[in-house]
Amino acid sequence: MEPPAPPPRIAVVGPGAIGLSIAAGLLGAGRAHVTLCARTPFDELVVESGSDAFRGRPRVVTRPDDAGDVDWVLLATKAHQTEGAASWLRALVGRGARVAVAQNGVEHEARVRPFVGDAEVVPVVVQCPAEGLSPGRARRNGPLLLTVPDGAAGRAFLALFEGADARVECASDFTTVAWSKLCLNVTAAVAALTGLPMGVVRRPDVAALTRGLVDEAVRVGRAEGARLDDGLAASIVGAIAAGRPDAQPSLVRVAIARRPLEYDARNGAIVRAGARHGIATPLNGAVTALLAALSDGFERGSTLRVGAVRRVSVHDPPLTPTTSPSGGVTSGGASATRGRGR
Ligand SMILES: NC(=O)c1ccc[n+]([C@@H]2O[C@H](COP(=O)([O-])OP(=O)(O)OC[C@H]3O[C@@H](n4cnc5c(N)ncnc54)[C@H](OP(=O)(O)O)[C@@H]3O)[C@@H](O)[C@H]2O)c1
């Protein structure tokens, strides 16, 4: 009789809303050795879901040298934090691990390839409304669904989740799954830029803009091989308008918290892929530029505050931004706080 296979060793890099939700699923199934690779240490993992909470005490490491050998690296940082997590990726894949990239967008493999050599990369489309609460603690507001491309690596990934509180699907047409999710993700830009919840699409003018953003994504996605319906933009915008007006997707929550935004993997990816196919994407180009400016401002803590401008009277000297000792820009007596580098 064959001896049982040893438990898979999995390192989750980026234990935020999604990393913790996935780790909780794996820990709950009790079949894998899970190590959480964090930059902010914590002792206990807690994932709230409805009135329940999963609690666990997994191994948490904060230095790549302490992670040990693993079979899988599951990257769950925000897409723009991938380069910052490069030292984890380099150290962990050097020991022969496969890499699963659980991030939004359609460029999973290209994003990690510079840091993982020729390691096998499995892109993962994540569907799970979740939010990080504090280091080690997250809230899941719905089921966790992970979709990977069908094939040997995809099926090996699926096997990791046997018995876990998560649904994993191997898709024969992963391109369509990833682009369908991106078509939905591009819509959050209108809320992040206005600082309003998704109910802003109930305005006819914003609805038209949002349909335009999705229509560009549909045209580019089709050129990339995704099967996307003509009516997708109208149905996405209609569903958002019919949904809760106070809905805040993760991009909006991050904007409210004034932290760097994951815009490049979303609207920026449409512009890049559009350029490759000679497809014009002016709306996504425009919102990408505005989100980039907003995100950079959050990163530098250099946003002029409206309140400061309102206090200026005709007798005041001209409003000149000055750099504070902490690197933030202050003006009119209102100092801006430095956003956290996420
Ligand atoms: N949240 C959702 O509802 C949702 C749904 C579907 C897909 N997604 C996608 O899933 C991905 C992850 O999103 P998320 O919402 O889970 O983000 P998140 O809550 O911000 O979590 C990111 C985590 O990565 C950590 N991190 C960043 N740089 C790191 C580094 N160099 N080393 C180690 N850890 C690092 C952060 O640590 P700190 O705490 O120290 O900052 C944070 O814990 C994104 O691509 C997102 O678009 C999210």
mmCIF file of C-alpha atoms and ligand atoms in Angstrom:
data_model
loop_
_atom_site.group_PDB
_atom_site.id
_atom_site.type_symbol
_atom_site.label_atom_id
_atom_site.label_comp_id
_atom_site.label_asym_id
_atom_site.label_seq_id
_atom_site.Cartn_x
_atom_site.Cartn_y
_atom_site.Cartn_z
ATOM 1 C CA MET A 1 0.000 0.000 0.000
ATOM 2 C CA GLU A 2 1.247 3.523 -0.911
ATOM 3 C CA PRO A 3 2.120 5.710 2.108
ATOM 4 C CA PRO A 4 -0.177 8.779 2.328
ATOM 5 C CA ALA A 5 1.141 11.898 0.568
ATOM 6 C CA PRO A 6 2.715 14.405 2.980
ATOM 7 C CA PRO A 7 0.535 17.484 3.674
ATOM 8 C CA PRO A 8 1.157 20.266 1.163
ATOM 9 C CA ARG A 9 3.194 23.201 2.484
ATOM 10 C CA ILE A 10 1.672 26.521 1.480
ATOM 11 C CA ALA A 11 3.028 30.033 2.059
ATOM 12 C CA VAL A 12 0.443 32.810 1.819
ATOM 13 C CA VAL A 13 2.225 36.080 1.000
ATOM 14 C CA GLY A 14 0.041 39.069 1.882
ATOM 15 C CA PRO A 15 -2.316 38.108 4.706
ATOM 16 C CA GLY A 16 -4.991 40.758 4.092
ATOM 17 C CA ALA A 17 -8.698 40.334 3.325
ATOM 18 C CA ILE A 18 -8.203 37.671 0.648
ATOM 19 C CA GLY A 19 -4.992 36.067 1.960
ATOM 20 C CA LEU A 20 -6.571 35.528 5.381
ATOM 21 C CA SER A 21 -9.845 34.250 3.868
ATOM 22 C CA ILE A 22 -7.943 31.705 1.780
ATOM 23 C CA ALA A 23 -5.666 30.745 4.685
ATOM 24 C CA ALA A 24 -8.691 30.259 6.949
ATOM 25 C CA GLY A 25 -10.240 27.937 4.352
ATOM 26 C CA LEU A 26 -7.043 25.879 4.138
ATOM 27 C CA LEU A 27 -6.528 25.780 7.903
ATOM 28 C CA GLY A 28 -10.162 24.785 8.465
ATOM 29 C CA ALA A 29 -9.765 21.796 6.149
ATOM 30 C CA GLY A 30 -6.745 20.762 8.261
ATOM 31 C CA ARG A 31 -4.852 19.151 5.384
ATOM 32 C CA ALA A 32 -2.059 21.651 4.706
ATOM 33 C CA HIS A 33 0.831 23.273 6.548
ATOM 34 C CA VAL A 34 0.086 26.983 6.148
ATOM 35 C CA THR A 35 2.661 29.724 6.739
ATOM 36 C CA LEU A 36 1.591 33.359 6.579
ATOM 37 C CA CYS A 37 4.240 35.725 5.185
ATOM 38 C CA ALA A 38 3.452 39.147 6.604
ATOM 39 C CA ARG A 39 5.121 42.515 6.877
ATOM 40 C CA THR A 40 3.048 43.332 9.962
ATOM 41 C CA PRO A 41 3.269 40.510 12.541
ATOM 42 C CA PHE A 42 0.252 39.092 14.404
ATOM 43 C CA ASP A 43 -0.452 36.098 16.636
ATOM 44 C CA GLU A 44 -3.980 35.022 15.832
ATOM 45 C CA LEU A 45 -5.833 34.711 12.519
ATOM 46 C CA VAL A 46 -9.518 35.632 12.736
ATOM 47 C CA VAL A 47 -11.878 35.614 9.757
ATOM 48 C CA GLU A 48 -15.391 36.764 10.557
ATOM 49 C CA SER A 49 -18.210 35.528 8.360
ATOM 50 C CA GLY A 50 -21.792 36.442 9.263
ATOM 51 C CA SER A 51 -22.156 35.747 12.971
ATOM 52 C CA ASP A 52 -19.356 33.124 12.887
ATOM 53 C CA ALA A 53 -15.629 33.607 13.166
ATOM 54 C CA PHE A 54 -12.839 31.209 12.203
ATOM 55 C CA ARG A 55 -9.882 31.464 14.564
ATOM 56 C CA GLY A 56 -6.476 29.886 14.107
ATOM 57 C CA ARG A 57 -2.861 30.265 15.179
ATOM 58 C CA PRO A 58 -0.888 29.583 12.005
ATOM 59 C CA ARG A 59 2.834 30.122 11.680
ATOM 60 C CA VAL A 60 3.460 33.792 10.869
ATOM 61 C CA VAL A 61 6.860 34.906 9.557
ATOM 62 C CA THR A 62 8.070 38.369 8.655
ATOM 63 C CA ARG A 63 11.406 37.474 6.996
ATOM 64 C CA PRO A 64 11.767 35.432 3.789
ATOM 65 C CA ASP A 65 14.688 33.511 5.328
ATOM 66 C CA ASP A 66 12.350 32.161 8.025
ATOM 67 C CA ALA A 67 9.681 30.807 5.677
ATOM 68 C CA GLY A 68 11.301 27.408 5.007
ATOM 69 C CA ASP A 69 10.570 25.134 2.065
ATOM 70 C CA VAL A 70 7.091 25.178 0.564
ATOM 71 C CA ASP A 71 5.258 23.479 -2.299
ATOM 72 C CA TRP A 72 3.034 26.459 -3.131
ATOM 73 C CA VAL A 73 3.345 30.211 -2.785
ATOM 74 C CA LEU A 74 -0.002 31.959 -2.801
ATOM 75 C CA LEU A 75 0.436 35.664 -3.526
ATOM 76 C CA ALA A 76 -2.473 37.748 -2.187
ATOM 77 C CA THR A 77 -1.048 41.251 -1.893
ATOM 78 C CA LYS A 78 -2.709 44.002 -3.900
ATOM 79 C CA ALA A 79 -1.381 43.938 -7.480
ATOM 80 C CA HIS A 80 0.674 47.131 -7.019
ATOM 81 C CA GLN A 81 2.361 45.576 -3.961
ATOM 82 C CA THR A 82 3.809 42.685 -5.981
ATOM 83 C CA GLU A 83 7.229 44.287 -6.479
ATOM 84 C CA GLY A 84 7.386 45.016 -2.745
ATOM 85 C CA ALA A 85 6.801 41.304 -2.110
ATOM 86 C CA ALA A 86 9.552 40.276 -4.550
ATOM 87 C CA SER A 87 11.952 39.152 -1.802
ATOM 88 C CA TRP A 88 9.347 36.637 -0.598
ATOM 89 C CA LEU A 89 8.758 35.356 -4.125
ATOM 90 C CA ARG A 90 12.459 35.026 -4.946
ATOM 91 C CA ALA A 91 13.242 33.201 -1.713
ATOM 92 C CA LEU A 92 10.257 30.862 -1.805
ATOM 93 C CA VAL A 93 10.313 29.805 -5.464
ATOM 94 C CA GLY A 94 14.049 29.192 -5.252
ATOM 95 C CA ARG A 95 13.029 26.075 -3.340
ATOM 96 C CA GLY A 96 10.930 24.645 -6.192
ATOM 97 C CA ALA A 97 7.473 25.975 -5.316
ATOM 98 C CA ARG A 98 4.597 26.713 -7.678
ATOM 99 C CA VAL A 99 3.129 30.210 -7.516
ATOM 100 C CA ALA A 100 -0.612 30.960 -7.400
ATOM 101 C CA VAL A 101 -1.427 34.652 -7.958
ATOM 102 C CA ALA A 102 -4.710 35.538 -6.242
ATOM 103 C CA GLN A 103 -5.092 39.102 -7.473
ATOM 104 C CA ASN A 104 -7.438 41.097 -9.640
ATOM 105 C CA GLY A 105 -6.715 41.874 -13.281
ATOM 106 C CA VAL A 106 -5.626 39.791 -16.262
ATOM 107 C CA GLU A 107 -1.834 40.091 -16.047
ATOM 108 C CA HIS A 108 -1.146 37.683 -13.181
ATOM 109 C CA GLU A 109 1.746 35.854 -14.781
ATOM 110 C CA ALA A 110 3.437 38.917 -16.307
ATOM 111 C CA ARG A 111 3.289 40.669 -12.929
ATOM 112 C CA VAL A 112 5.232 37.985 -11.039
ATOM 113 C CA ARG A 113 7.439 36.558 -13.799
ATOM 114 C CA PRO A 114 10.379 38.967 -13.157
ATOM 115 C CA PHE A 115 10.627 37.598 -9.597
ATOM 116 C CA VAL A 116 9.932 33.866 -9.986
ATOM 117 C CA GLY A 117 12.303 32.669 -12.721
ATOM 118 C CA ASP A 118 10.760 29.752 -14.580
ATOM 119 C CA ALA A 119 8.485 28.626 -11.721
ATOM 120 C CA GLU A 120 5.034 27.457 -12.725
ATOM 121 C CA VAL A 121 2.511 30.282 -12.257
ATOM 122 C CA VAL A 122 -1.208 29.712 -11.759
ATOM 123 C CA PRO A 123 -3.425 32.799 -12.153
ATOM 124 C CA VAL A 124 -6.377 32.867 -9.764
ATOM 125 C CA VAL A 125 -9.562 34.900 -10.227
ATOM 126 C CA VAL A 126 -10.920 35.644 -6.758
ATOM 127 C CA GLN A 127 -14.577 36.299 -6.111
ATOM 128 C CA CYS A 128 -15.145 37.045 -2.451
ATOM 129 C CA PRO A 129 -16.312 40.292 -0.919
ATOM 130 C CA ALA A 130 -13.938 40.714 2.008
ATOM 131 C CA GLU A 131 -12.238 43.452 3.984
ATOM 132 C CA GLY A 132 -9.180 43.546 6.196
ATOM 133 C CA LEU A 133 -9.922 44.782 9.710
ATOM 134 C CA SER A 134 -6.515 44.750 11.417
ATOM 135 C CA PRO A 135 -3.340 42.649 11.120
ATOM 136 C CA GLY A 136 -4.476 39.001 11.150
ATOM 137 C CA ARG A 137 -8.160 39.870 11.116
ATOM 138 C CA ALA A 138 -10.594 40.071 8.181
ATOM 139 C CA ARG A 139 -14.303 39.935 7.462
ATOM 140 C CA ARG A 140 -15.709 37.831 4.643
ATOM 141 C CA ASN A 141 -19.058 39.106 3.403
ATOM 142 C CA GLY A 142 -19.833 36.204 1.076
ATOM 143 C CA PRO A 143 -18.551 32.850 -0.166
ATOM 144 C CA LEU A 144 -14.980 32.400 -1.393
ATOM 145 C CA LEU A 145 -14.805 31.347 -5.048
ATOM 146 C CA LEU A 146 -11.434 30.816 -6.735
ATOM 147 C CA THR A 147 -11.150 30.081 -10.460
ATOM 148 C CA VAL A 148 -7.979 28.764 -12.093
ATOM 149 C CA PRO A 149 -7.217 27.569 -15.626
ATOM 150 C CA ASP A 150 -7.921 23.898 -16.228
ATOM 151 C CA GLY A 151 -4.785 21.777 -16.583
ATOM 152 C CA ALA A 152 -2.396 19.834 -14.357
ATOM 153 C CA ALA A 153 -1.332 22.840 -12.241
ATOM 154 C CA GLY A 154 -4.912 24.116 -11.918
ATOM 155 C CA ARG A 155 -6.097 20.704 -10.740
ATOM 156 C CA ALA A 156 -3.209 20.473 -8.258
ATOM 157 C CA PHE A 157 -4.291 23.870 -6.902
ATOM 158 C CA LEU A 158 -7.896 22.673 -6.628
ATOM 159 C CA ALA A 159 -6.749 19.588 -4.685
ATOM 160 C CA LEU A 160 -5.198 21.826 -1.998
ATOM 161 C CA PHE A 161 -8.717 22.954 -1.053
ATOM 162 C CA GLU A 162 -10.331 19.550 -0.572
ATOM 163 C CA GLY A 163 -12.646 19.892 2.441
ATOM 164 C CA ALA A 164 -12.065 23.668 2.681
ATOM 165 C CA ASP A 165 -14.747 26.328 3.096
ATOM 166 C CA ALA A 166 -14.047 27.577 -0.434
ATOM 167 C CA ARG A 167 -15.170 26.708 -3.933
ATOM 168 C CA VAL A 168 -12.410 26.202 -6.461
ATOM 169 C CA GLU A 169 -13.177 25.797 -10.147
ATOM 170 C CA CYS A 170 -10.920 24.854 -13.047
ATOM 171 C CA ALA A 171 -12.113 26.808 -16.085
ATOM 172 C CA SER A 172 -11.527 25.547 -19.611
ATOM 173 C CA ASP A 173 -11.967 29.164 -20.792
ATOM 174 C CA PHE A 174 -10.062 31.053 -18.092
ATOM 175 C CA THR A 175 -9.550 34.062 -20.399
ATOM 176 C CA THR A 176 -13.304 34.703 -20.429
ATOM 177 C CA VAL A 177 -13.572 34.318 -16.642
ATOM 178 C CA ALA A 178 -10.702 36.762 -16.016
ATOM 179 C CA TRP A 179 -11.957 39.374 -18.498
ATOM 180 C CA SER A 180 -15.541 39.100 -17.205
ATOM 181 C CA LYS A 181 -14.245 39.914 -13.714
ATOM 182 C CA LEU A 182 -12.152 42.778 -15.089
ATOM 183 C CA CYS A 183 -15.234 44.198 -16.863
ATOM 184 C CA LEU A 184 -16.855 44.404 -13.450
ATOM 185 C CA ASN A 185 -13.735 45.773 -11.720
ATOM 186 C CA VAL A 186 -13.308 48.729 -14.104
ATOM 187 C CA THR A 187 -16.596 50.209 -12.877
ATOM 188 C CA ALA A 188 -15.280 50.954 -9.364
ATOM 189 C CA ALA A 189 -13.252 53.838 -10.823
ATOM 190 C CA VAL A 190 -16.314 56.127 -10.934
ATOM 191 C CA ALA A 191 -16.925 55.668 -7.223
ATOM 192 C CA ALA A 192 -13.245 55.944 -6.229
ATOM 193 C CA LEU A 193 -12.871 59.180 -8.215
ATOM 194 C CA THR A 194 -16.023 60.815 -6.895
ATOM 195 C CA GLY A 195 -15.597 59.547 -3.330
ATOM 196 C CA LEU A 196 -19.190 58.305 -3.544
ATOM 197 C CA PRO A 197 -20.558 54.758 -3.155
ATOM 198 C CA MET A 198 -21.565 52.725 -6.227
ATOM 199 C CA GLY A 199 -25.074 54.228 -6.131
ATOM 200 C CA VAL A 200 -23.479 57.115 -8.084
ATOM 201 C CA VAL A 201 -24.152 55.056 -11.244
ATOM 202 C CA ARG A 202 -27.886 55.785 -10.760
ATOM 203 C CA ARG A 203 -27.104 59.167 -12.302
ATOM 204 C CA PRO A 204 -27.674 58.846 -16.088
ATOM 205 C CA ASP A 205 -24.456 60.720 -16.904
ATOM 206 C CA VAL A 206 -22.312 58.496 -14.664
ATOM 207 C CA ALA A 207 -24.142 55.392 -15.932
ATOM 208 C CA ALA A 208 -23.235 56.355 -19.504
ATOM 209 C CA LEU A 209 -19.581 56.852 -18.524
ATOM 210 C CA THR A 210 -19.508 53.533 -16.679
ATOM 211 C CA ARG A 211 -21.047 51.687 -19.646
ATOM 212 C CA GLY A 212 -18.360 53.296 -21.792
ATOM 213 C CA LEU A 213 -15.594 52.018 -19.517
ATOM 214 C CA VAL A 214 -16.999 48.492 -19.667
ATOM 215 C CA ASP A 215 -17.620 48.658 -23.428
ATOM 216 C CA GLU A 216 -13.931 49.436 -23.984
ATOM 217 C CA ALA A 217 -13.009 46.482 -21.745
ATOM 218 C CA VAL A 218 -15.366 44.238 -23.731
ATOM 219 C CA ARG A 219 -13.805 45.252 -27.075
ATOM 220 C CA VAL A 220 -10.262 44.702 -25.782
ATOM 221 C CA GLY A 221 -11.179 41.480 -23.971
ATOM 222 C CA ARG A 222 -12.650 40.049 -27.181
ATOM 223 C CA ALA A 223 -9.426 40.876 -29.007
ATOM 224 C CA GLU A 224 -7.608 38.917 -26.262
ATOM 225 C CA GLY A 225 -9.869 35.933 -26.929
ATOM 226 C CA ALA A 226 -12.542 36.356 -24.234
ATOM 227 C CA ARG A 227 -16.151 35.607 -25.136
ATOM 228 C CA LEU A 228 -18.036 38.660 -23.905
ATOM 229 C CA ASP A 229 -21.617 39.559 -24.829
ATOM 230 C CA ASP A 230 -22.637 42.786 -26.553
ATOM 231 C CA GLY A 231 -25.011 43.550 -23.696
ATOM 232 C CA LEU A 232 -22.460 43.013 -20.902
ATOM 233 C CA ALA A 233 -21.875 46.712 -20.163
ATOM 234 C CA ALA A 234 -25.601 47.449 -19.914
ATOM 235 C CA SER A 235 -26.237 44.417 -17.704
ATOM 236 C CA ILE A 236 -23.307 45.215 -15.346
ATOM 237 C CA VAL A 237 -24.313 48.856 -14.959
ATOM 238 C CA GLY A 238 -27.997 47.904 -14.608
ATOM 239 C CA ALA A 239 -27.146 45.415 -11.856
ATOM 240 C CA ILE A 240 -25.019 47.974 -9.983
ATOM 241 C CA ALA A 241 -27.780 50.587 -10.249
ATOM 242 C CA ALA A 242 -30.340 48.087 -8.971
ATOM 243 C CA GLY A 243 -28.058 47.007 -6.117
ATOM 244 C CA ARG A 244 -27.381 48.689 -2.788
ATOM 245 C CA PRO A 245 -26.660 52.384 -3.407
ATOM 246 C CA ASP A 246 -24.229 52.436 -0.464
ATOM 247 C CA ALA A 247 -22.100 49.547 -1.845
ATOM 248 C CA GLN A 248 -18.366 50.197 -1.527
ATOM 249 C CA PRO A 249 -16.081 47.883 -3.503
ATOM 250 C CA SER A 250 -12.563 47.423 -2.128
ATOM 251 C CA LEU A 251 -11.099 50.130 -4.429
ATOM 252 C CA VAL A 252 -13.489 52.654 -2.893
ATOM 253 C CA ARG A 253 -12.730 51.586 0.683
ATOM 254 C CA VAL A 254 -9.020 51.991 -0.037
ATOM 255 C CA ALA A 255 -9.643 55.449 -1.549
ATOM 256 C CA ILE A 256 -11.627 56.490 1.521
ATOM 257 C CA ALA A 257 -8.703 55.316 3.668
ATOM 258 C CA ARG A 258 -6.427 57.456 1.419
ATOM 259 C CA ARG A 259 -4.077 54.589 0.586
ATOM 260 C CA PRO A 260 -2.476 53.824 -2.812
ATOM 261 C CA LEU A 261 -4.970 52.369 -5.275
ATOM 262 C CA GLU A 262 -4.955 49.224 -7.396
ATOM 263 C CA TYR A 263 -5.830 51.076 -10.605
ATOM 264 C CA ASP A 264 -3.053 49.953 -12.939
ATOM 265 C CA ALA A 265 -4.035 46.257 -12.851
ATOM 266 C CA ARG A 266 -7.624 47.257 -13.645
ATOM 267 C CA ASN A 267 -8.262 50.278 -15.896
ATOM 268 C CA GLY A 268 -4.549 50.482 -16.764
ATOM 269 C CA ALA A 269 -4.579 46.889 -18.031
ATOM 270 C CA ILE A 270 -7.386 47.757 -20.486
ATOM 271 C CA VAL A 271 -5.314 50.620 -21.887
ATOM 272 C CA ARG A 272 -2.186 48.432 -22.260
ATOM 273 C CA ALA A 273 -4.013 45.558 -23.939
ATOM 274 C CA GLY A 274 -5.981 48.003 -26.115
ATOM 275 C CA ALA A 275 -2.733 49.547 -27.370
ATOM 276 C CA ARG A 276 -1.441 46.075 -28.323
ATOM 277 C CA HIS A 277 -4.532 45.499 -30.459
ATOM 278 C CA GLY A 278 -4.869 49.020 -31.852
ATOM 279 C CA ILE A 279 -8.163 49.540 -29.976
ATOM 280 C CA ALA A 280 -8.810 53.032 -28.609
ATOM 281 C CA THR A 281 -9.559 53.184 -24.873
ATOM 282 C CA PRO A 282 -9.918 56.925 -24.140
ATOM 283 C CA LEU A 283 -12.261 56.537 -21.169
ATOM 284 C CA ASN A 284 -10.085 54.003 -19.375
ATOM 285 C CA GLY A 285 -7.070 56.135 -20.280
ATOM 286 C CA ALA A 286 -8.652 59.172 -18.669
ATOM 287 C CA VAL A 287 -9.720 57.426 -15.458
ATOM 288 C CA THR A 288 -6.335 55.685 -15.228
ATOM 289 C CA ALA A 289 -4.587 59.074 -15.298
ATOM 290 C CA LEU A 290 -6.911 60.480 -12.633
ATOM 291 C CA LEU A 291 -6.648 57.405 -10.400
ATOM 292 C CA ALA A 292 -2.848 57.505 -10.787
ATOM 293 C CA ALA A 293 -2.791 61.131 -9.647
ATOM 294 C CA LEU A 294 -5.111 60.384 -6.716
ATOM 295 C CA SER A 295 -3.123 57.310 -5.697
ATOM 296 C CA ASP A 296 0.217 59.130 -5.913
ATOM 297 C CA GLY A 297 -1.244 61.933 -3.803
ATOM 298 C CA PHE A 298 -2.333 59.418 -1.148
ATOM 299 C CA GLU A 299 1.131 57.829 -1.217
ATOM 300 C CA ARG A 300 2.880 61.158 -0.671
ATOM 301 C CA GLY A 301 0.239 62.496 1.695
ATOM 302 C CA SER A 302 0.367 65.621 -0.474
ATOM 303 C CA THR A 303 -3.294 66.331 -1.137
ATOM 304 C CA LEU A 304 -4.424 69.906 -0.533
ATOM 305 C CA ARG A 305 -7.429 69.775 1.715
ATOM 306 C CA VAL A 306 -10.598 71.530 0.586
ATOM 307 C CA GLY A 307 -11.084 72.970 4.071
ATOM 308 C CA ALA A 308 -7.725 74.746 3.821
ATOM 309 C CA VAL A 309 -8.658 76.355 0.511
ATOM 310 C CA ARG A 310 -12.027 77.517 1.830
ATOM 311 C CA ARG A 311 -10.379 79.334 4.720
ATOM 312 C CA VAL A 312 -8.316 81.509 2.386
ATOM 313 C CA SER A 313 -9.593 85.098 2.214
ATOM 314 C CA VAL A 314 -8.615 87.867 -0.189
ATOM 315 C CA HIS A 315 -6.380 89.291 2.528
ATOM 316 C CA ASP A 316 -4.347 86.109 2.914
ATOM 317 C CA PRO A 317 -1.012 85.619 1.148
ATOM 318 C CA PRO A 318 -1.156 83.345 -1.940
ATOM 319 C CA LEU A 319 -1.683 79.661 -1.154
ATOM 320 C CA THR A 320 1.719 78.010 -1.643
ATOM 321 C CA PRO A 321 2.177 74.338 -0.805
ATOM 322 C CA THR A 322 5.246 73.677 1.335
ATOM 323 C CA THR A 323 6.847 70.347 2.114
ATOM 324 C CA SER A 324 6.612 69.323 5.761
ATOM 325 C CA PRO A 325 9.541 67.631 7.570
ATOM 326 C CA SER A 326 7.716 64.283 7.219
ATOM 327 C CA GLY A 327 7.586 64.685 3.447
ATOM 328 C CA GLY A 328 3.872 65.542 3.412
ATOM 329 C CA VAL A 329 2.761 68.798 1.832
ATOM 330 C CA THR A 330 1.020 71.346 3.991
ATOM 331 C CA SER A 331 -0.858 74.416 2.977
ATOM 332 C CA GLY A 332 -2.966 77.077 4.666
ATOM 333 C CA GLY A 333 -2.305 75.541 8.057
ATOM 334 C CA ALA A 334 -3.881 72.175 7.185
ATOM 335 C CA SER A 335 -1.332 69.379 7.307
ATOM 336 C CA ALA A 336 -1.902 66.242 5.285
ATOM 337 C CA THR A 337 -1.200 62.846 6.794
ATOM 338 C CA ARG A 338 1.038 60.321 5.070
ATOM 339 C CA GLY A 339 -0.876 57.364 3.637
ATOM 340 C CA ARG A 340 0.318 53.842 4.439
ATOM 341 C CA GLY A 341 2.287 52.240 1.652
ATOM 342 C CA ARG A 342 -0.128 49.556 0.453
HETATM 343 N N1 LIG B 1 -11.068 42.415 -0.803
HETATM 344 C C1 LIG B 1 -11.890 41.982 -1.737
HETATM 345 O O1 LIG B 1 -13.115 42.052 -1.557
HETATM 346 C C2 LIG B 1 -11.358 41.375 -3.009
HETATM 347 C C3 LIG B 1 -12.225 40.580 -3.789
HETATM 348 C C4 LIG B 1 -11.722 39.993 -4.940
HETATM 349 C C5 LIG B 1 -10.407 40.184 -5.314
HETATM 350 N N2 LIG B 1 -9.604 40.966 -4.543
HETATM 351 C C6 LIG B 1 -8.210 41.122 -4.988
HETATM 352 O O2 LIG B 1 -7.375 40.327 -4.139
HETATM 353 C C7 LIG B 1 -6.074 40.938 -4.012
HETATM 354 C C8 LIG B 1 -5.783 41.156 -2.528
HETATM 355 O O3 LIG B 1 -6.694 42.148 -2.060
HETATM 356 P P1 LIG B 1 -7.061 42.350 -0.521
HETATM 357 O O4 LIG B 1 -8.373 43.043 -0.512
HETATM 358 O O5 LIG B 1 -6.902 41.083 0.236
HETATM 359 O O6 LIG B 1 -5.920 43.386 -0.097
HETATM 360 P P2 LIG B 1 -5.480 43.793 1.394
HETATM 361 O O7 LIG B 1 -6.588 43.511 2.346
HETATM 362 O O8 LIG B 1 -4.945 45.161 1.302
HETATM 363 O O9 LIG B 1 -4.323 42.776 1.719
HETATM 364 C C9 LIG B 1 -3.039 42.878 1.178
HETATM 365 C C10 LIG B 1 -2.101 42.323 2.225
HETATM 366 O O10 LIG B 1 -0.813 42.242 1.645
HETATM 367 C C11 LIG B 1 0.109 42.642 2.654
HETATM 368 N N3 LIG B 1 1.356 43.042 2.044
HETATM 369 C C12 LIG B 1 1.596 44.096 1.227
HETATM 370 N N4 LIG B 1 2.888 44.132 0.876
HETATM 371 C C13 LIG B 1 3.474 43.076 1.488
HETATM 372 C C14 LIG B 1 4.809 42.580 1.524
HETATM 373 N N5 LIG B 1 5.799 43.186 0.878
HETATM 374 N N6 LIG B 1 5.062 41.469 2.251
HETATM 375 C C15 LIG B 1 4.084 40.848 2.940
HETATM 376 N N7 LIG B 1 2.794 41.274 2.954
HETATM 377 C C16 LIG B 1 2.504 42.369 2.230
HETATM 378 C C17 LIG B 1 -0.591 43.777 3.364
HETATM 379 O O11 LIG B 1 0.049 43.966 4.613
HETATM 380 P P3 LIG B 1 -0.152 45.254 5.554
HETATM 381 O O12 LIG B 1 -1.338 44.887 6.402
HETATM 382 O O13 LIG B 1 1.130 45.321 6.299
HETATM 383 O O14 LIG B 1 -0.412 46.416 4.648
HETATM 384 C C18 LIG B 1 -1.996 43.186 3.477
HETATM 385 O O15 LIG B 1 -2.084 42.357 4.626
HETATM 386 C C19 LIG B 1 -6.157 42.253 -4.806
HETATM 387 O O16 LIG B 1 -5.663 42.065 -6.103
HETATM 388 C C20 LIG B 1 -7.660 42.535 -4.859
HETATM 389 O O17 LIG B 1 -8.055 43.314 -5.962
HETATM 390 C C21 LIG B 1 -10.035 41.548 -3.397
#
